[in-house]
Tab-separated table of C-alpha atoms and ligand atoms in Angstrom:
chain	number	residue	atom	x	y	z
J	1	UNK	CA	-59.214	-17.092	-127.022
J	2	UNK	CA	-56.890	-15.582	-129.862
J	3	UNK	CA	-53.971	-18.039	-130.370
J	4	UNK	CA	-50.142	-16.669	-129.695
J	5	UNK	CA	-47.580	-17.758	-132.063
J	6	UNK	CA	-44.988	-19.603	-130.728
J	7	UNK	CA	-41.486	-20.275	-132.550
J	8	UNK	CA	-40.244	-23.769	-131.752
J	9	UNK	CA	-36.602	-24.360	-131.158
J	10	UNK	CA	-35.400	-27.884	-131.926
J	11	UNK	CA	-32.334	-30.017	-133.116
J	12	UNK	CA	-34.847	-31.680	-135.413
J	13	UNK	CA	-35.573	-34.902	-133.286
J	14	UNK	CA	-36.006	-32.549	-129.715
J	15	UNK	CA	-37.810	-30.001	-128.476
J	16	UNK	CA	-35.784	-27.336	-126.520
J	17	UNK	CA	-36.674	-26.921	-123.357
J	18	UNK	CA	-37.262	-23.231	-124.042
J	19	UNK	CA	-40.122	-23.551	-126.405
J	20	UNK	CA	-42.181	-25.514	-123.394
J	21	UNK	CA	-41.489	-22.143	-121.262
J	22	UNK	CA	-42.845	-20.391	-124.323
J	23	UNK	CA	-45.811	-22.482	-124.548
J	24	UNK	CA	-46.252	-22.120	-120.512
J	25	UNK	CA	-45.996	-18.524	-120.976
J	26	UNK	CA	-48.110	-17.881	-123.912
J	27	UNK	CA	-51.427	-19.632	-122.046
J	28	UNK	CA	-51.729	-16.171	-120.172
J	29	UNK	CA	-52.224	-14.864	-123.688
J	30	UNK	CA	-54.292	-17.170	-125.585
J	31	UNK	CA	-54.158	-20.755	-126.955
J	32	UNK	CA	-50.582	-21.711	-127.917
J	33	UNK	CA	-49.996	-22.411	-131.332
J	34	UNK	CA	-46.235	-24.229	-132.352
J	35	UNK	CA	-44.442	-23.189	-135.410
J	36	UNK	CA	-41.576	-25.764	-136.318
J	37	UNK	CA	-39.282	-24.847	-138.932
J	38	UNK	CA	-37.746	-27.623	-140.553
J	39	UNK	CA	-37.141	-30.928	-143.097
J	40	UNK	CA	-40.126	-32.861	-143.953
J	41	UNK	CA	-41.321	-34.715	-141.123
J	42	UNK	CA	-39.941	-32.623	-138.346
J	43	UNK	CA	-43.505	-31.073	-137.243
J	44	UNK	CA	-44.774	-34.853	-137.063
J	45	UNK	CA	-41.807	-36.022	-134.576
J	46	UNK	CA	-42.129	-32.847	-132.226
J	47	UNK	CA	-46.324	-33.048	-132.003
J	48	UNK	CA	-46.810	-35.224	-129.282
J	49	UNK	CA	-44.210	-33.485	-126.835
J	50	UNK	CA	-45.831	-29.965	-127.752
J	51	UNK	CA	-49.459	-30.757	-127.863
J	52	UNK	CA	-48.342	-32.347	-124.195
J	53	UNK	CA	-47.566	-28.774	-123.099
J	54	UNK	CA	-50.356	-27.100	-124.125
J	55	UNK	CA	-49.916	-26.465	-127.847
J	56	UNK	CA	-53.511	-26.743	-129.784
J	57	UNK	CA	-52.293	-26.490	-133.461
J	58	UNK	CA	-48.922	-27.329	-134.745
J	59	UNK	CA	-47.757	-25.508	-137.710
J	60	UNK	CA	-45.252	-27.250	-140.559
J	61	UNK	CA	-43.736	-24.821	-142.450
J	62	UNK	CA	-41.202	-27.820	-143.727
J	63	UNK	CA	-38.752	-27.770	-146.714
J	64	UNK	CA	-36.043	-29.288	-147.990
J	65	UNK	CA	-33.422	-26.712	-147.625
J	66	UNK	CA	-35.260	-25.029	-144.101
J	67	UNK	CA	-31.522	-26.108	-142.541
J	68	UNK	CA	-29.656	-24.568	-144.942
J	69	UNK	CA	-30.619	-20.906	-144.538
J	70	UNK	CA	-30.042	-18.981	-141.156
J	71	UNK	CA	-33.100	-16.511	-140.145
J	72	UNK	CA	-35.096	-16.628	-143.488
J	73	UNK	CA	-37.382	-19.721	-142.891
J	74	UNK	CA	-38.230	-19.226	-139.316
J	75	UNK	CA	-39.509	-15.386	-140.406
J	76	UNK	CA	-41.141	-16.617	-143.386
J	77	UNK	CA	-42.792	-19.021	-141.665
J	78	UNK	CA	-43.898	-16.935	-138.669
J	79	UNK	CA	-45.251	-14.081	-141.106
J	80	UNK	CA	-47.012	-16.906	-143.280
J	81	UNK	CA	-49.096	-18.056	-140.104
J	82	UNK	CA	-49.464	-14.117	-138.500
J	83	UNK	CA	-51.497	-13.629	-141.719
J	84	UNK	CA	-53.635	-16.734	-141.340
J	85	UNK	CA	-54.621	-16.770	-137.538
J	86	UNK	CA	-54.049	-13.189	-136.786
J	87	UNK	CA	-52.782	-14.168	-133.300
J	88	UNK	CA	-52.535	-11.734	-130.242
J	89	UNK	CA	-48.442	-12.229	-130.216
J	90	UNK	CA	-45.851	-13.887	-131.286
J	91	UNK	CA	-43.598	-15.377	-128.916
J	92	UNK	CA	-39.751	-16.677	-129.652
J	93	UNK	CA	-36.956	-17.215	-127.116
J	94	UNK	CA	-34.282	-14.860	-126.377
J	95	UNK	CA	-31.197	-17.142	-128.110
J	96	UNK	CA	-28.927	-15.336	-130.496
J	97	UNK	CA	-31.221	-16.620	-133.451
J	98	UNK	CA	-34.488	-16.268	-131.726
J	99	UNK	CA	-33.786	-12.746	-131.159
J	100	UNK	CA	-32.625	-12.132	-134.757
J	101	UNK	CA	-35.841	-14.013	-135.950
J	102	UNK	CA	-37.910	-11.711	-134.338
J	103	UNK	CA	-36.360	-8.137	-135.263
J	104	UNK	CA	-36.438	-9.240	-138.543
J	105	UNK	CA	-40.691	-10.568	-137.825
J	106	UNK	CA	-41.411	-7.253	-136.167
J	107	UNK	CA	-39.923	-4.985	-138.810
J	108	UNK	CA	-41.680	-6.990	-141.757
J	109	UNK	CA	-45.089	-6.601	-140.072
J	110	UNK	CA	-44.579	-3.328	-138.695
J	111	UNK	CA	-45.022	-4.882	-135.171
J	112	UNK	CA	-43.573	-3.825	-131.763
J	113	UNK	CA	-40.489	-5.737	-130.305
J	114	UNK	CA	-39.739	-6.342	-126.639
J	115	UNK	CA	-36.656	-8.428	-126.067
J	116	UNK	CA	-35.245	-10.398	-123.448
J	117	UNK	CA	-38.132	-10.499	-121.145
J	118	UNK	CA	-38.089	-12.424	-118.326
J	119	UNK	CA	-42.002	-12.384	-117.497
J	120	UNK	CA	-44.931	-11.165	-119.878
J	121	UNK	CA	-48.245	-11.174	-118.057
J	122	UNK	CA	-51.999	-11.490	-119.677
J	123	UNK	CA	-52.224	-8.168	-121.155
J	124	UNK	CA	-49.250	-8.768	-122.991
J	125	UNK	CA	-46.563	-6.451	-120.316
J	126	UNK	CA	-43.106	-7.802	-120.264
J	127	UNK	CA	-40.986	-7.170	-117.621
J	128	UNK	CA	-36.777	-6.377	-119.171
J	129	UNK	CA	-34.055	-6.293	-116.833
J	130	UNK	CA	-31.753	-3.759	-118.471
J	131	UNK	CA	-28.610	-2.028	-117.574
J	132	UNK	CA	-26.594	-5.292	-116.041
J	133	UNK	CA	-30.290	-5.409	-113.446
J	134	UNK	CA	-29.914	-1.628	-112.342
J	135	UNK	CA	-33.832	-1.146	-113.011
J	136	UNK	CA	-36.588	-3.371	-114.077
J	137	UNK	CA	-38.822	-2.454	-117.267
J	138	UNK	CA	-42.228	-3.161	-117.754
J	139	UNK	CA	-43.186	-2.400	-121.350
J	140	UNK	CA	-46.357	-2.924	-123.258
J	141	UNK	CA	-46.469	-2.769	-127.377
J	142	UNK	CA	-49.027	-0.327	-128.507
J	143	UNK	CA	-48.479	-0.209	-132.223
J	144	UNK	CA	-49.029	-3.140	-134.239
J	145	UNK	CA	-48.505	-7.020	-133.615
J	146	UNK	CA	-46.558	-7.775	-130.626
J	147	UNK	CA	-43.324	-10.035	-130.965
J	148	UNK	CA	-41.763	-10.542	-127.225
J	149	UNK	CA	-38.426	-12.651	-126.993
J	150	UNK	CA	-38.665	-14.650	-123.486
J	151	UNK	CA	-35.311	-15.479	-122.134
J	152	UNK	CA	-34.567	-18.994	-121.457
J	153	UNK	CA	-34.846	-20.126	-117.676
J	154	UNK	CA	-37.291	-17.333	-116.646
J	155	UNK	CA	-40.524	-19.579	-116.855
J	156	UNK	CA	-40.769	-22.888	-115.265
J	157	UNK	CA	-42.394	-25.300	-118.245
J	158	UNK	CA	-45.728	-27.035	-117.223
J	159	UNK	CA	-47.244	-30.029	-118.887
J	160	UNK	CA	-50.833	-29.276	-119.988
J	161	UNK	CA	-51.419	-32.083	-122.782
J	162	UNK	CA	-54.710	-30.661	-124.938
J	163	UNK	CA	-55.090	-32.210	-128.688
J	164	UNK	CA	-53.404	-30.470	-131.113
J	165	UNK	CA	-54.352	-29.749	-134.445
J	166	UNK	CA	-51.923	-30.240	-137.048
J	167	UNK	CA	-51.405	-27.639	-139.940
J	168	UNK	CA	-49.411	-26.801	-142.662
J	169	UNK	CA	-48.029	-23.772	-144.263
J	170	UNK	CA	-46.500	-23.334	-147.625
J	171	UNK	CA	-43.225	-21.656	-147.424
J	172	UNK	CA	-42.081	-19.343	-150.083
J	173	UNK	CA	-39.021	-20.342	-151.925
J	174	UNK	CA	-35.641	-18.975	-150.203
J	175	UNK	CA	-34.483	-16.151	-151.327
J	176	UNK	CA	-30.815	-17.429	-152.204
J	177	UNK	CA	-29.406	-14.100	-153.083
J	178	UNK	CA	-30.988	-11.893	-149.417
J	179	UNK	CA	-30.792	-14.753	-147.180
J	180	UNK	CA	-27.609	-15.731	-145.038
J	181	UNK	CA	-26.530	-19.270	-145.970
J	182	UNK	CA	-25.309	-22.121	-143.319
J	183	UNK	CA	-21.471	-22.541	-144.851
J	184	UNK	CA	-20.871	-24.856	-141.406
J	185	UNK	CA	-22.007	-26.355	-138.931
J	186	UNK	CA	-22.374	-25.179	-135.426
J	187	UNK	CA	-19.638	-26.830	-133.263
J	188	UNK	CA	-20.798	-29.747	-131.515
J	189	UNK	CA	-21.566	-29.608	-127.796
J	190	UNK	CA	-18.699	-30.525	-125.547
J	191	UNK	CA	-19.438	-34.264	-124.417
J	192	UNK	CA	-22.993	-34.854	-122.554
J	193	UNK	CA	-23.457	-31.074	-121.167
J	194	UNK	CA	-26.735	-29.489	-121.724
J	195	UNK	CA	-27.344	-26.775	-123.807
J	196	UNK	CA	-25.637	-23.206	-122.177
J	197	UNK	CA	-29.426	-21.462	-122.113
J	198	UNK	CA	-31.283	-24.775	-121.212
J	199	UNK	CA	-29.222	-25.907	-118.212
J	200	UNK	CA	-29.974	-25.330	-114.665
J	201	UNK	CA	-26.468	-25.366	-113.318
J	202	UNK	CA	-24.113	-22.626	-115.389
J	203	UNK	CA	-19.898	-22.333	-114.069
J	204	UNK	CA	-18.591	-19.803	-116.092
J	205	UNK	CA	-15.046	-18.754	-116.279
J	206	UNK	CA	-12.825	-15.571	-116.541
J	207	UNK	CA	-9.893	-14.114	-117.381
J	208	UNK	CA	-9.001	-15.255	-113.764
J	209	UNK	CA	-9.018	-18.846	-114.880
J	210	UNK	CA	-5.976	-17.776	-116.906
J	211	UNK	CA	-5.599	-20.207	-120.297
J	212	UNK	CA	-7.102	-22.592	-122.020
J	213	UNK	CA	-5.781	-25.374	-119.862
J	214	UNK	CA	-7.117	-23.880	-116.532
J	215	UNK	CA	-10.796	-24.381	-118.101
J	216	UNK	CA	-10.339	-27.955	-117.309
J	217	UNK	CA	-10.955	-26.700	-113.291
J	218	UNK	CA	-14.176	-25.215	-114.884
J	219	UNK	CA	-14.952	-28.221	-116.814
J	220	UNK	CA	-14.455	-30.527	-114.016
J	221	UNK	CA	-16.818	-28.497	-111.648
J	222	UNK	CA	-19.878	-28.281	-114.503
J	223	UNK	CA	-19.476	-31.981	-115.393
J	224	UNK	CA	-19.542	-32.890	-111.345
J	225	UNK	CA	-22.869	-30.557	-111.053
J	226	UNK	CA	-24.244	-31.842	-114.212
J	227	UNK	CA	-23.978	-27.947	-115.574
J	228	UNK	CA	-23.255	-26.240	-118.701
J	229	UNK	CA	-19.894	-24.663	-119.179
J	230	UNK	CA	-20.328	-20.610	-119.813
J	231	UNK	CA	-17.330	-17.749	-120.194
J	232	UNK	CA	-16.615	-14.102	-119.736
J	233	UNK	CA	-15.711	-12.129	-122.850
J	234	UNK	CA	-12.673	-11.634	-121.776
J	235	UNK	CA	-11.778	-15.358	-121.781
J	236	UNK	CA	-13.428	-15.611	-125.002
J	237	UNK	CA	-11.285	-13.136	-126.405
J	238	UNK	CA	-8.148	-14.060	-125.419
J	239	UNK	CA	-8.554	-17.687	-126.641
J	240	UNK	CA	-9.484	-19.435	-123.769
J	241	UNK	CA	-12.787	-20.777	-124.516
J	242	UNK	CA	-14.825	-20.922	-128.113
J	243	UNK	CA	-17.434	-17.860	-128.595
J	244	UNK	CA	-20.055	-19.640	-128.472
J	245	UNK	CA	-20.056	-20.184	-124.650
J	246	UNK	CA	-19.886	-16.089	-123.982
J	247	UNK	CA	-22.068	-15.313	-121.393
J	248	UNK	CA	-23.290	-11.608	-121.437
J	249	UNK	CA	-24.815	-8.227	-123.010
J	250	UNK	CA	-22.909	-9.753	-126.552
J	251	UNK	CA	-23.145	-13.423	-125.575
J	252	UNK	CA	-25.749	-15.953	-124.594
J	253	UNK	CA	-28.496	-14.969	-122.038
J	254	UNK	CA	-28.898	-17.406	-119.012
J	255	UNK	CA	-30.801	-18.014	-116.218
J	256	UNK	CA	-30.191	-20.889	-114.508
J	257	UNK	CA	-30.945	-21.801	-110.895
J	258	UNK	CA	-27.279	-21.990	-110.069
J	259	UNK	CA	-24.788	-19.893	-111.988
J	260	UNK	CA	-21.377	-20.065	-110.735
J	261	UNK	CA	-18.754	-17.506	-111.683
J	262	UNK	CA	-14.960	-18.196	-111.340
J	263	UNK	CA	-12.202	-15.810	-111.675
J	264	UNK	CA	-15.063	-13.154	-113.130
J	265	UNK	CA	-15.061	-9.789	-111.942
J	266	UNK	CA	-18.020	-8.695	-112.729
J	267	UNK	CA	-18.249	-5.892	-115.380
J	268	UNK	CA	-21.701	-4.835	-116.253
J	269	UNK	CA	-21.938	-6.303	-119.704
J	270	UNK	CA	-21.166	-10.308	-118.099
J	271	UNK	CA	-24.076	-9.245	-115.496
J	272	UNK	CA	-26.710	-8.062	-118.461
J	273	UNK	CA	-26.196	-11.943	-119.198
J	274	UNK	CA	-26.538	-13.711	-115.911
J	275	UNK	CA	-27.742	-11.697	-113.398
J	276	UNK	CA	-31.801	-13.482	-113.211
J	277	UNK	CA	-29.765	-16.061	-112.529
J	278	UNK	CA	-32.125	-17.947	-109.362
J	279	UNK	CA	-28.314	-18.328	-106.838
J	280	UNK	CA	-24.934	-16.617	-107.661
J	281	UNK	CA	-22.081	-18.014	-106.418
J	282	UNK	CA	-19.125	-16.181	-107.331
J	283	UNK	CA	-15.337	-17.063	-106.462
J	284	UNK	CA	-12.603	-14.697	-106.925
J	285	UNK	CA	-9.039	-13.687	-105.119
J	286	UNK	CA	-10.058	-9.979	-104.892
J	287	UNK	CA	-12.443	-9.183	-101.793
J	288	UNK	CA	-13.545	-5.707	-103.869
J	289	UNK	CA	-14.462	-7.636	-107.014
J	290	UNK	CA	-17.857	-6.081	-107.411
J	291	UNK	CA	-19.370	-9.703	-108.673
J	292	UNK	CA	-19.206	-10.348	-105.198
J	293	UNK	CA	-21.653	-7.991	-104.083
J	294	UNK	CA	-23.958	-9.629	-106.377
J	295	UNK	CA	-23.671	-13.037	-105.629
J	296	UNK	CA	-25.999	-14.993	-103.504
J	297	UNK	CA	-22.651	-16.618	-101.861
J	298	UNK	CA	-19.391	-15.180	-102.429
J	299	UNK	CA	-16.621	-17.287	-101.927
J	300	UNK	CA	-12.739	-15.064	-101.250
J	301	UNK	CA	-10.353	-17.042	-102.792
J	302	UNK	CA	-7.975	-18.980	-105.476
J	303	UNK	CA	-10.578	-20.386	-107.820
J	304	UNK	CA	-7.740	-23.592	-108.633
J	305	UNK	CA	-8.065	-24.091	-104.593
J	306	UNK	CA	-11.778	-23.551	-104.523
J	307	UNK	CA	-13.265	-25.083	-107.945
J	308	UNK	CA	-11.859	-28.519	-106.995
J	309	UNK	CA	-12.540	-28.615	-103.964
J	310	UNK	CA	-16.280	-28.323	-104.351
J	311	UNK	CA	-16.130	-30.636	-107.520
J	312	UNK	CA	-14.557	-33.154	-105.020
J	313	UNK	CA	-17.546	-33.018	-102.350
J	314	UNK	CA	-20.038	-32.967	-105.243
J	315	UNK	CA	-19.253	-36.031	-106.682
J	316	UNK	CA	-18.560	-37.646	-102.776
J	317	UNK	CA	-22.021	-36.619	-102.141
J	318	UNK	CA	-23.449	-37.696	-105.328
J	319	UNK	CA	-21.458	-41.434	-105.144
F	1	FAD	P1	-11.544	-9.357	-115.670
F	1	FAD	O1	-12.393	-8.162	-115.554
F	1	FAD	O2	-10.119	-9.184	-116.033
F	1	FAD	O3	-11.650	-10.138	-114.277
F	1	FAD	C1	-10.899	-11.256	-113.944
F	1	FAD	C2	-11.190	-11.560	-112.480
F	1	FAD	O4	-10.549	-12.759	-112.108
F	1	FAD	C3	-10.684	-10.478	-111.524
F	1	FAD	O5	-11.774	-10.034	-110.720
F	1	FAD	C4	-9.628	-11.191	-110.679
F	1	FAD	O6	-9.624	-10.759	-109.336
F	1	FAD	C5	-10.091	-12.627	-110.774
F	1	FAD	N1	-9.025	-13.624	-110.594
F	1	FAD	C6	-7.793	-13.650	-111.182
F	1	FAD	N2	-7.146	-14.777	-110.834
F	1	FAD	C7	-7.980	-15.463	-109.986
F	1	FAD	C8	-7.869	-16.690	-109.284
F	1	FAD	N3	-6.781	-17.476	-109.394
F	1	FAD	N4	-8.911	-17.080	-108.506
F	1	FAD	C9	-10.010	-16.310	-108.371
F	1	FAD	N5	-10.170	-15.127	-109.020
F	1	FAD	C10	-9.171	-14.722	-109.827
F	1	FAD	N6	-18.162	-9.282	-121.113
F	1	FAD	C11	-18.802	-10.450	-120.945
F	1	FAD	O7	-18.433	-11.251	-120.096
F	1	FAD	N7	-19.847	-10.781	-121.762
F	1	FAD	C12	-20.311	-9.960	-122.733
F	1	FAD	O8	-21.253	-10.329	-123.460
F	1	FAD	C13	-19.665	-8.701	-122.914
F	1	FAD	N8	-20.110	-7.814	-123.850
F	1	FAD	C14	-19.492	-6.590	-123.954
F	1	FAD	C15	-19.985	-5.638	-124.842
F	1	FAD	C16	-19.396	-4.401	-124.935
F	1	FAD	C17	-19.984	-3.390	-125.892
F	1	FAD	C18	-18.291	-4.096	-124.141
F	1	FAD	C19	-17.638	-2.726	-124.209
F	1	FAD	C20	-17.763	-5.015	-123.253
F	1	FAD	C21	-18.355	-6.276	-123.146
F	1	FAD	N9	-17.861	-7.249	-122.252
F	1	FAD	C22	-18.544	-8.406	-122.082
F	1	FAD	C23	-16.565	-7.071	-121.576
F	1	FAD	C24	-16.681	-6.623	-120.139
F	1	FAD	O9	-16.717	-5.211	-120.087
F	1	FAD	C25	-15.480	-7.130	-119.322
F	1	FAD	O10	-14.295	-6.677	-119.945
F	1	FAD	C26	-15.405	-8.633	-119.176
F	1	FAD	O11	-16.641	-9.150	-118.733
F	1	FAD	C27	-14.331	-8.981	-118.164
F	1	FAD	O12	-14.187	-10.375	-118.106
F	1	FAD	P2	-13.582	-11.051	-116.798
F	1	FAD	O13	-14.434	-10.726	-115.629
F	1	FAD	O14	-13.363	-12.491	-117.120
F	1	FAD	O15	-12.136	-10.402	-116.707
C-alpha cells in the first residue's frame, strides 16, 4: 500500500480531533503516515494517540523556531517527506491554515488541489459542496501529486491502533525574509468551549442578536449544550464578536452534528460554511428568512425569547 501524507494539527501537547478524521480517511488510500510540525519533542508526545488511529510512521520535522513562522514549516516539512516516501496524497484539514498549507504544497510540487472536501473515496475522488450546497462536486486530480483539504466534522474518527514507526526529517532553515512571522498569539479560547471546527454542537449568531452584549444569549445556549460559539460576518463586522469565530465562505468551515443559527438570515456565503452541518436549527423573527428553508427545524421567533428558553430545559434536563 503507498502511504498518504497526513498533516497533523496540534496545540503541541493534543492532537486535534481533525487529524484522527484525516487518518480515518486516508486508510481508503493507503497506510497513514503523520507529519507533526513542531518544538523538539512534540512528535514523541503525539505518537501514541496517532499510531492508536491508524498512523504507521510518524514524521518529526521539529525545530526550535517551527512556532514562530506561520505556513513555512508545515510546507517544508510536507515537501521534505513527499520526496522521501512518494506517497499517493497528501491529506491536511480544511482550517484557515490547513488550507493555506496546502496551496502553497500543491503549487511547490506542481500537484493538484481539491479543497474543502467533505468525502474522498479510494481512488482518490473528493466530493466539494460548492455554491452555499447548490450542487455537489466530485473531482479527481489528474496531474501530479494530489493534496485534498478534508473539512473538519465530515469523517467520523475510528481507532485502529497499528505500531508506528517513528521518523525524522531535517527541516531546512526558515527562510526569515519569505516567510510570514507569528508577531502574536492567537487569542485564547473563550473559557472551556471546544475548538469552533472540532465541536459537535455550533450556535452561531447574527446581526439579529444585535451587540456585543446580546452574545451572552448565544453564549449561554453553547455553554448549556456543551457547543462552540460561531458568528455571521455581519456580526463580525460590526463588532459584535472577534473574527476568529466567522462562520462562512471567508470564515471557518464547520460541520457539526448540531449547528444552531440565531438571528442569521441566511445569505449564501454563511451557508458555504455550515450547511454539511448533520441538524440545522435556525431561529429568526422573519417567517421568509431563507435560513429557514434550510434548517432541519426552524423555529419563528425572538431569538432573546427562544435562546433562553431552550438553554433553560437543557441544563433542567442535563441536572
Ligand atoms: P442579516 O442578513 O442582516 O440577517 C439578520 C437576521 O436576523 C435577519 O434574518 C433578521 O430577521 C434576524 N433577526 C433580527 N432580529 C432578530 C431577533 N430578535 N430574533 C430572531 N431573528 C432576528 N457572511 C458570513 O456569515 N460568513 C462569511 O464567511 C461571509 N463571507 C462573505 C464573502 C463575501 C465575498 C461576501 C460578499 C459576503 C460574505 N458574507 C459572509 C456576508 C453575507 O453575504 C451576509 O451579509 C451575512 O452572512 C449576513 O449576516 P447575518 O445573517 O447575521 O445578517
Amino acid at each position: 500500500m503507498p502511504d498518504v501524507l497526513v498533516l497533523v494539527d496540534h496545540d503541541g501537547e493534543r492532537v486535534h480531533k481533525c487529524t484522527y478524521e484525516l487518518l480515518t480517511a486516508a486508510r481508503r488510500l493507503g497506510d497513514p503516515a503523520a507529519v507533526v510540525v513542531g518544538t523538539p519533542g512534540t512528535a514523541a508526545r503525539l505518537e501514541e494517540p496517532l499510531a492508536r488511529h491508524g498512523a504507521t510512521s510518524v514524521y518529526a520535522a521539529e525545530s526550535t523556531e517551527a512556532d514562530e513562522f506561520l505556513a513555512t514549516p508545515a510546507v517544508d516539512a510536507l515537501e521534505l517527506a513527499v520526496r522521501e516516501v512518494s506517497p499517493a496524497a497528501v491529506l491536511v484539514s480544511a482550517t484557515t491554515d490547513g488550507k493555506e498549507v496546502a496551496g502553497r504544497l500543491a503549487a511547490r510540487l506542481d500537484g493538484g488541489l481539491l479543497i474543502d472536501a467533505v468525502d474522498v473515496d479510494s481512488c482518490g475522488v473528493a466530493t466539494q459542496v460548492v455554491f452555499g450546497g447548490s450542487y455537489t462536486v466530485r473531482s479527481q486530480v489528474t496531474h501530479g501529486l494530489p493534496v485534498i483539504t478534508l473539512r473538519p466534522g465530515s469523517f467520523e474518527p475510528e481507532e485502529r491502533p497499528v505500531e508506528a514507526r517513528a521518523r525524522q526529517l531535517a527541516l531546512p532553515p526558515v527562510d526569515r525574509v519569505a516567510s510570514a512571522r507569528v508577531t502574536a498569539r492567537r487569542a485564547a479560547l473563550a473559557g472551556d468551549r471546544p475548538e469552533l471546527t472540532e465541536a459537535t454542537v455550533v450556535v452561531s449568531g447574527g446581526r439579529g442578536v444585535g451587540g456585543a452584549d446580546g452574545f451572552k444569549v448565544v453564549e449561554q445556549l453553547a455553554d448549556a449544550l456543551g457547543g462552540a460559539v460561531g458568528a455571521s460576518r455581519a456580526a463580525v463586522d460590526a463588532g459584535y464578536y472577534p473574527h476568529q469565530y466567522q462562520v462562512g465562505q471567508t470564515g471557518k468551515s464547520v460541520s457539526p452534528q448540531l449547528y444552531i443559527a440565531l438571528g442569521i438570515s441566511g445569505a449564501i456565503q454563511h451557508l458555504a460554511g455550515m450547511q454539511t452541518s448533520k441538524t440545522i436549527l435556525a431561529v429568526n423573527k422573519d417567517p421568509e428568512a431563507p435560513i429557514l428553508g434550510l434548517a432541519d427545524y426552524a423555529v419563528v421567533g425572538d431569538l432573546f425569547a427562544v435562546a433562553p428558553q431552550l438553554a433553560q430545559e437543557v441544563a433542567a434536563r442535563r441536572a
